[in-house]
Amino acid sequence: MKTAIITGASAGLGVQYAKQLHQVFPDIQKVWLIARRQERLEALAAELTEFESVVFPLDLCKDESITALAQRLAAEQPEVALLINNAGCGFLGNIGDGDWQRQTAMVDLNVRAFTAVVHVVLPYMKSGSRILNTSSIASFCANPKLNTYSASKAYVSSFTRGLAFELRGTGITATAVCPGPMATEFITLGGIVGNSPSFEALPYCDPQKVTLGALKAAKKGKTFYTPTAFYKFYRVVAKLLPHSIVVHMAKC
């Protein structure tokens, strides 16, 4: 039975990935929905009728949750056809301001847990399987006031490129999706709404279009997917211009 695993499945892109999965991967028969909020996962699972849904409430920042995931994988030996590594968080604020826990939370979830999930799931994937990692346009250049977040997403993008290289010849691919701002709870929980005029001036991406495009890119085995012409252009600019210049454009 082909299985998909989605982290961060309780909100935002995670919900959209689950709802649009069947359009692109109709051979997926079971989906593991992973996030902290069990009630949201159960509500989502009730909406998904194309495949069997397994609710797996975990706080991926805790070592015991990664251990629980590894143990369940070992016990069930699923054929993981798709891993959507989507769990992440971001908080607005300069380094040195506010609670230090917010800064380290981004590193714990966006980097440490992200890496651990790929590491424990990969042995259950085979030729034809796909890994889809949620990165961000923030990965293209440092974003003042979102510095830790952008650095963590730069890790995701760099990790994905290196992983894609490591997986050459296995038939498994890795894709990083790098969207711009979206009207999801991410920008509310991160304290971004109303506090970042430059962020709010950017064109917003449609979460449904982002997830559908990302799923299609993953199925094709592309290493990067950047939605909309505007952000594709920004990605090119960030490559061509010195980051000492681009960082002024990227400040929040």
PDB file of N, CA, C and O in Angstrom, residues 52-103:
ATOM      1  N   GLU A  52      -7.178   6.250   2.774  1.00  0.00           N
ATOM      2  CA  GLU A  52      -7.234   6.057   4.218  1.00  0.00           C
ATOM      3  C   GLU A  52      -6.352   7.086   4.909  1.00  0.00           C
ATOM      4  O   GLU A  52      -5.204   7.291   4.516  1.00  0.00           O
ATOM      5  N   SER A  53      -6.875   7.739   5.926  1.00  0.00           N
ATOM      6  CA  SER A  53      -6.119   8.753   6.655  1.00  0.00           C
ATOM      7  C   SER A  53      -5.784   8.257   8.052  1.00  0.00           C
ATOM      8  O   SER A  53      -6.650   7.731   8.754  1.00  0.00           O
ATOM      9  N   VAL A  54      -4.533   8.436   8.438  1.00  0.00           N
ATOM     10  CA  VAL A  54      -4.075   8.062   9.771  1.00  0.00           C
ATOM     11  C   VAL A  54      -3.676   9.330  10.518  1.00  0.00           C
ATOM     12  O   VAL A  54      -2.796  10.068  10.075  1.00  0.00           O
ATOM     13  N   VAL A  55      -4.332   9.601  11.617  1.00  0.00           N
ATOM     14  CA  VAL A  55      -4.032  10.778  12.437  1.00  0.00           C
ATOM     15  C   VAL A  55      -2.910  10.414  13.408  1.00  0.00           C
ATOM     16  O   VAL A  55      -3.023   9.466  14.178  1.00  0.00           O
ATOM     17  N   PHE A  56      -1.837  11.184  13.356  1.00  0.00           N
ATOM     18  CA  PHE A  56      -0.658  10.885  14.165  1.00  0.00           C
ATOM     19  C   PHE A  56      -0.189  12.178  14.837  1.00  0.00           C
ATOM     20  O   PHE A  56       0.682  12.877  14.324  1.00  0.00           O
ATOM     21  N   PRO A  57      -0.788  12.532  15.982  1.00  0.00           N
ATOM     22  CA  PRO A  57      -0.431  13.789  16.644  1.00  0.00           C
ATOM     23  C   PRO A  57       0.955  13.719  17.286  1.00  0.00           C
ATOM     24  O   PRO A  57       1.203  12.886  18.163  1.00  0.00           O
ATOM     25  N   LEU A  58       1.860  14.573  16.820  1.00  0.00           N
ATOM     26  CA  LEU A  58       3.229  14.616  17.318  1.00  0.00           C
ATOM     27  C   LEU A  58       3.715  16.055  17.381  1.00  0.00           C
ATOM     28  O   LEU A  58       3.387  16.860  16.501  1.00  0.00           O
ATOM     29  N   ASP A  59       4.509  16.359  18.375  1.00  0.00           N
ATOM     30  CA  ASP A  59       5.244  17.611  18.444  1.00  0.00           C
ATOM     31  C   ASP A  59       6.666  17.293  17.987  1.00  0.00           C
ATOM     32  O   ASP A  59       7.464  16.735  18.749  1.00  0.00           O
ATOM     33  N   LEU A  60       6.978  17.608  16.754  1.00  0.00           N
ATOM     34  CA  LEU A  60       8.233  17.174  16.154  1.00  0.00           C
ATOM     35  C   LEU A  60       9.459  17.841  16.761  1.00  0.00           C
ATOM     36  O   LEU A  60      10.587  17.421  16.476  1.00  0.00           O
ATOM     37  N   CYS A  61       9.268  18.857  17.593  1.00  0.00           N
ATOM     38  CA  CYS A  61      10.403  19.472  18.280  1.00  0.00           C
ATOM     39  C   CYS A  61      10.887  18.632  19.456  1.00  0.00           C
ATOM     40  O   CYS A  61      11.942  18.915  20.032  1.00  0.00           O
ATOM     41  N   LYS A  62      10.120  17.607  19.805  1.00  0.00           N
ATOM     42  CA  LYS A  62      10.480  16.749  20.925  1.00  0.00           C
ATOM     43  C   LYS A  62      11.122  15.467  20.405  1.00  0.00           C
ATOM     44  O   LYS A  62      10.590  14.818  19.498  1.00  0.00           O
ATOM     45  N   ASP A  63      12.233  15.093  20.999  1.00  0.00           N
ATOM     46  CA  ASP A  63      12.943  13.890  20.578  1.00  0.00           C
ATOM     47  C   ASP A  63      12.047  12.654  20.641  1.00  0.00           C
ATOM     48  O   ASP A  63      12.127  11.770  19.774  1.00  0.00           O
ATOM     49  N   GLU A  64      11.193  12.595  21.657  1.00  0.00           N
ATOM     50  CA  GLU A  64      10.343  11.416  21.796  1.00  0.00           C
ATOM     51  C   GLU A  64       9.343  11.278  20.640  1.00  0.00           C
ATOM     52  O   GLU A  64       8.910  10.162  20.315  1.00  0.00           O
ATOM     53  N   SER A  65       8.992  12.407  20.021  1.00  0.00           N
ATOM     54  CA  SER A  65       8.093  12.342  18.868  1.00  0.00           C
ATOM     55  C   SER A  65       8.801  11.760  17.652  1.00  0.00           C
ATOM     56  O   SER A  65       8.224  10.967  16.897  1.00  0.00           O
ATOM     57  N   ILE A  66      10.045  12.156  17.442  1.00  0.00           N
ATOM     58  CA  ILE A  66      10.818  11.585  16.343  1.00  0.00           C
ATOM     59  C   ILE A  66      11.024  10.094  16.585  1.00  0.00           C
ATOM     60  O   ILE A  66      10.917   9.269  15.662  1.00  0.00           O
ATOM     61  N   THR A  67      11.292   9.736  17.825  1.00  0.00           N
ATOM     62  CA  THR A  67      11.446   8.322  18.177  1.00  0.00           C
ATOM     63  C   THR A  67      10.155   7.554  17.921  1.00  0.00           C
ATOM     64  O   THR A  67      10.170   6.435  17.387  1.00  0.00           O
ATOM     65  N   ALA A  68       9.014   8.162  18.274  1.00  0.00           N
ATOM     66  CA  ALA A  68       7.713   7.523  18.044  1.00  0.00           C
ATOM     67  C   ALA A  68       7.470   7.309  16.560  1.00  0.00           C
ATOM     68  O   ALA A  68       6.955   6.259  16.142  1.00  0.00           O
ATOM     69  N   LEU A  69       7.832   8.302  15.749  1.00  0.00           N
ATOM     70  CA  LEU A  69       7.680   8.173  14.301  1.00  0.00           C
ATOM     71  C   LEU A  69       8.561   7.042  13.784  1.00  0.00           C
ATOM     72  O   LEU A  69       8.113   6.201  12.991  1.00  0.00           O
ATOM     73  N   ALA A  70       9.814   7.007  14.221  1.00  0.00           N
ATOM     74  CA  ALA A  70      10.736   5.967  13.777  1.00  0.00           C
ATOM     75  C   ALA A  70      10.241   4.582  14.185  1.00  0.00           C
ATOM     76  O   ALA A  70      10.328   3.618  13.402  1.00  0.00           O
ATOM     77  N   GLN A  71       9.702   4.473  15.389  1.00  0.00           N
ATOM     78  CA  GLN A  71       9.213   3.182  15.864  1.00  0.00           C
ATOM     79  C   GLN A  71       7.985   2.722  15.079  1.00  0.00           C
ATOM     80  O   GLN A  71       7.852   1.531  14.766  1.00  0.00           O
ATOM     81  N   ARG A  72       7.111   3.659  14.758  1.00  0.00           N
ATOM     82  CA  ARG A  72       5.913   3.272  13.996  1.00  0.00           C
ATOM     83  C   ARG A  72       6.293   2.854  12.577  1.00  0.00           C
ATOM     84  O   ARG A  72       5.727   1.902  12.028  1.00  0.00           O
ATOM     85  N   LEU A  73       7.249   3.559  11.990  1.00  0.00           N
ATOM     86  CA  LEU A  73       7.736   3.172  10.664  1.00  0.00           C
ATOM     87  C   LEU A  73       8.321   1.765  10.712  1.00  0.00           C
ATOM     88  O   LEU A  73       8.047   0.937   9.828  1.00  0.00           O
ATOM     89  N   ALA A  74       9.117   1.494  11.719  1.00  0.00           N
ATOM     90  CA  ALA A  74       9.740   0.179  11.841  1.00  0.00           C
ATOM     91  C   ALA A  74       8.698  -0.914  12.047  1.00  0.00           C
ATOM     92  O   ALA A  74       8.836  -2.036  11.532  1.00  0.00           O
ATOM     93  N   ALA A  75       7.634  -0.594  12.789  1.00  0.00           N
ATOM     94  CA  ALA A  75       6.602  -1.583  13.082  1.00  0.00           C
ATOM     95  C   ALA A  75       5.724  -1.874  11.870  1.00  0.00           C
ATOM     96  O   ALA A  75       5.371  -3.028  11.598  1.00  0.00           O
ATOM     97  N   GLU A  76       5.376  -0.828  11.108  1.00  0.00           N
ATOM     98  CA  GLU A  76       4.430  -0.994   9.999  1.00  0.00           C
ATOM     99  C   GLU A  76       5.099  -1.204   8.652  1.00  0.00           C
ATOM    100  O   GLU A  76       4.459  -1.676   7.705  1.00  0.00           O
ATOM    101  N   GLN A  77       6.370  -0.824   8.534  1.00  0.00           N
ATOM    102  CA  GLN A  77       7.120  -0.997   7.290  1.00  0.00           C
ATOM    103  C   GLN A  77       6.338  -0.486   6.062  1.00  0.00           C
ATOM    104  O   GLN A  77       6.135  -1.204   5.085  1.00  0.00           O
ATOM    105  N   PRO A  78       5.888   0.775   6.089  1.00  0.00           N
ATOM    106  CA  PRO A  78       5.099   1.275   4.955  1.00  0.00           C
ATOM    107  C   PRO A  78       5.973   1.526   3.731  1.00  0.00           C
ATOM    108  O   PRO A  78       7.185   1.756   3.851  1.00  0.00           O
ATOM    109  N   GLU A  79       5.348   1.472   2.572  1.00  0.00           N
ATOM    110  CA  GLU A  79       6.021   1.912   1.350  1.00  0.00           C
ATOM    111  C   GLU A  79       5.715   3.403   1.196  1.00  0.00           C
ATOM    112  O   GLU A  79       4.626   3.782   0.754  1.00  0.00           O
ATOM    113  N   VAL A  80       6.639   4.252   1.592  1.00  0.00           N
ATOM    114  CA  VAL A  80       6.401   5.696   1.563  1.00  0.00           C
ATOM    115  C   VAL A  80       6.691   6.217   0.157  1.00  0.00           C
ATOM    116  O   VAL A  80       7.844   6.327  -0.255  1.00  0.00           O
ATOM    117  N   ALA A  81       5.625   6.509  -0.560  1.00  0.00           N
ATOM    118  CA  ALA A  81       5.763   7.007  -1.924  1.00  0.00           C
ATOM    119  C   ALA A  81       5.974   8.510  -1.964  1.00  0.00           C
ATOM    120  O   ALA A  81       6.505   9.041  -2.937  1.00  0.00           O
ATOM    121  N   LEU A  82       5.543   9.197  -0.886  1.00  0.00           N
ATOM    122  CA  LEU A  82       5.646  10.659  -0.857  1.00  0.00           C
ATOM    123  C   LEU A  82       5.807  11.146   0.579  1.00  0.00           C
ATOM    124  O   LEU A  82       5.001  10.786   1.446  1.00  0.00           O
ATOM    125  N   LEU A  83       6.845  11.913   0.814  1.00  0.00           N
ATOM    126  CA  LEU A  83       7.022  12.612   2.090  1.00  0.00           C
ATOM    127  C   LEU A  83       6.885  14.095   1.834  1.00  0.00           C
ATOM    128  O   LEU A  83       7.641  14.666   1.042  1.00  0.00           O
ATOM    129  N   ILE A  84       5.907  14.722   2.480  1.00  0.00           N
ATOM    130  CA  ILE A  84       5.746  16.172   2.405  1.00  0.00           C
ATOM    131  C   ILE A  84       6.197  16.742   3.738  1.00  0.00           C
ATOM    132  O   ILE A  84       5.485  16.668   4.740  1.00  0.00           O
ATOM    133  N   ASN A  85       7.397  17.284   3.745  1.00  0.00           N
ATOM    134  CA  ASN A  85       8.025  17.801   4.961  1.00  0.00           C
ATOM    135  C   ASN A  85       7.658  19.280   5.078  1.00  0.00           C
ATOM    136  O   ASN A  85       8.389  20.166   4.630  1.00  0.00           O
ATOM    137  N   ASN A  86       6.508  19.532   5.682  1.00  0.00           N
ATOM    138  CA  ASN A  86       5.900  20.861   5.625  1.00  0.00           C
ATOM    139  C   ASN A  86       5.877  21.601   6.960  1.00  0.00           C
ATOM    140  O   ASN A  86       5.679  22.814   6.991  1.00  0.00           O
ATOM    141  N   ALA A  87       6.095  20.909   8.071  1.00  0.00           N
ATOM    142  CA  ALA A  87       6.029  21.566   9.380  1.00  0.00           C
ATOM    143  C   ALA A  87       7.067  22.676   9.476  1.00  0.00           C
ATOM    144  O   ALA A  87       8.222  22.501   9.089  1.00  0.00           O
ATOM    145  N   GLY A  88       6.655  23.835   9.967  1.00  0.00           N
ATOM    146  CA  GLY A  88       7.577  24.957  10.107  1.00  0.00           C
ATOM    147  C   GLY A  88       6.918  26.104  10.838  1.00  0.00           C
ATOM    148  O   GLY A  88       5.695  26.138  11.012  1.00  0.00           O
ATOM    149  N   CYS A  89       7.740  27.060  11.274  1.00  0.00           N
ATOM    150  CA  CYS A  89       7.216  28.244  11.938  1.00  0.00           C
ATOM    151  C   CYS A  89       8.138  29.422  11.665  1.00  0.00           C
ATOM    152  O   CYS A  89       9.307  29.243  11.300  1.00  0.00           O
ATOM    153  N   GLY A  90       7.600  30.626  11.819  1.00  0.00           N
ATOM    154  CA  GLY A  90       8.388  31.829  11.620  1.00  0.00           C
ATOM    155  C   GLY A  90       7.846  32.955  12.469  1.00  0.00           C
ATOM    156  O   GLY A  90       6.620  33.139  12.561  1.00  0.00           O
ATOM    157  N   PHE A  91       8.755  33.711  13.119  1.00  0.00           N
ATOM    158  CA  PHE A  91       8.338  34.803  13.993  1.00  0.00           C
ATOM    159  C   PHE A  91       9.101  36.079  13.634  1.00  0.00           C
ATOM    160  O   PHE A  91      10.325  36.058  13.493  1.00  0.00           O
ATOM    161  N   LEU A  92       8.360  37.164  13.496  1.00  0.00           N
ATOM    162  CA  LEU A  92       8.948  38.464  13.171  1.00  0.00           C
ATOM    163  C   LEU A  92       9.655  39.032  14.394  1.00  0.00           C
ATOM    164  O   LEU A  92       9.143  38.960  15.504  1.00  0.00           O
ATOM    165  N   GLY A  93      10.821  39.614  14.190  1.00  0.00           N
ATOM    166  CA  GLY A  93      11.522  40.265  15.297  1.00  0.00           C
ATOM    167  C   GLY A  93      13.025  40.234  15.110  1.00  0.00           C
ATOM    168  O   GLY A  93      13.582  39.257  14.590  1.00  0.00           O
ATOM    169  N   ASN A  94      13.681  41.319  15.504  1.00  0.00           N
ATOM    170  CA  ASN A  94      15.137  41.379  15.424  1.00  0.00           C
ATOM    171  C   ASN A  94      15.780  40.466  16.464  1.00  0.00           C
ATOM    172  O   ASN A  94      15.228  40.237  17.535  1.00  0.00           O
ATOM    173  N   ILE A  95      16.957  39.950  16.136  1.00  0.00           N
ATOM    174  CA  ILE A  95      17.726  39.184  17.096  1.00  0.00           C
ATOM    175  C   ILE A  95      18.060  40.087  18.293  1.00  0.00           C
ATOM    176  O   ILE A  95      18.472  41.235  18.127  1.00  0.00           O
ATOM    177  N   GLY A  96      17.856  39.579  19.485  1.00  0.00           N
ATOM    178  CA  GLY A  96      18.099  40.365  20.690  1.00  0.00           C
ATOM    179  C   GLY A  96      16.849  40.987  21.264  1.00  0.00           C
ATOM    180  O   GLY A  96      16.857  41.468  22.403  1.00  0.00           O
ATOM    181  N   ASP A  97      15.748  40.974  20.488  1.00  0.00           N
ATOM    182  CA  ASP A  97      14.473  41.506  20.975  1.00  0.00           C
ATOM    183  C   ASP A  97      13.531  40.348  21.301  1.00  0.00           C
ATOM    184  O   ASP A  97      13.510  39.334  20.608  1.00  0.00           O
ATOM    185  N   GLY A  98      12.743  40.517  22.331  1.00  0.00           N
ATOM    186  CA  GLY A  98      11.740  39.510  22.664  1.00  0.00           C
ATOM    187  C   GLY A  98      12.337  38.256  23.269  1.00  0.00           C
ATOM    188  O   GLY A  98      13.476  38.238  23.736  1.00  0.00           O
ATOM    189  N   ASP A  99      11.540  37.186  23.250  1.00  0.00           N
ATOM    190  CA  ASP A  99      11.937  35.928  23.879  1.00  0.00           C
ATOM    191  C   ASP A  99      12.898  35.145  22.999  1.00  0.00           C
ATOM    192  O   ASP A  99      12.647  34.966  21.798  1.00  0.00           O
ATOM    193  N   TRP A 100      13.984  34.647  23.590  1.00  0.00           N
ATOM    194  CA  TRP A 100      14.929  33.848  22.831  1.00  0.00           C
ATOM    195  C   TRP A 100      14.301  32.534  22.367  1.00  0.00           C
ATOM    196  O   TRP A 100      14.692  31.966  21.341  1.00  0.00           O
ATOM    197  N   GLN A 101      13.278  32.068  23.096  1.00  0.00           N
ATOM    198  CA  GLN A 101      12.654  30.797  22.736  1.00  0.00           C
ATOM    199  C   GLN A 101      12.018  30.839  21.351  1.00  0.00           C
ATOM    200  O   GLN A 101      11.955  29.821  20.663  1.00  0.00           O
ATOM    201  N   ARG A 102      11.552  32.023  20.946  1.00  0.00           N
ATOM    202  CA  ARG A 102      10.961  32.123  19.609  1.00  0.00           C
ATOM    203  C   ARG A 102      12.020  31.920  18.522  1.00  0.00           C
ATOM    204  O   ARG A 102      11.749  31.339  17.479  1.00  0.00           O
ATOM    205  N   GLN A 103      13.211  32.433  18.783  1.00  0.00           N
ATOM    206  CA  GLN A 103      14.282  32.265  17.806  1.00  0.00           C
ATOM    207  C   GLN A 103      14.697  30.801  17.703  1.00  0.00           C
ATOM    208  O   GLN A 103      14.847  30.256  16.599  1.00  0.00           O
TER     209      GLN A 103
END
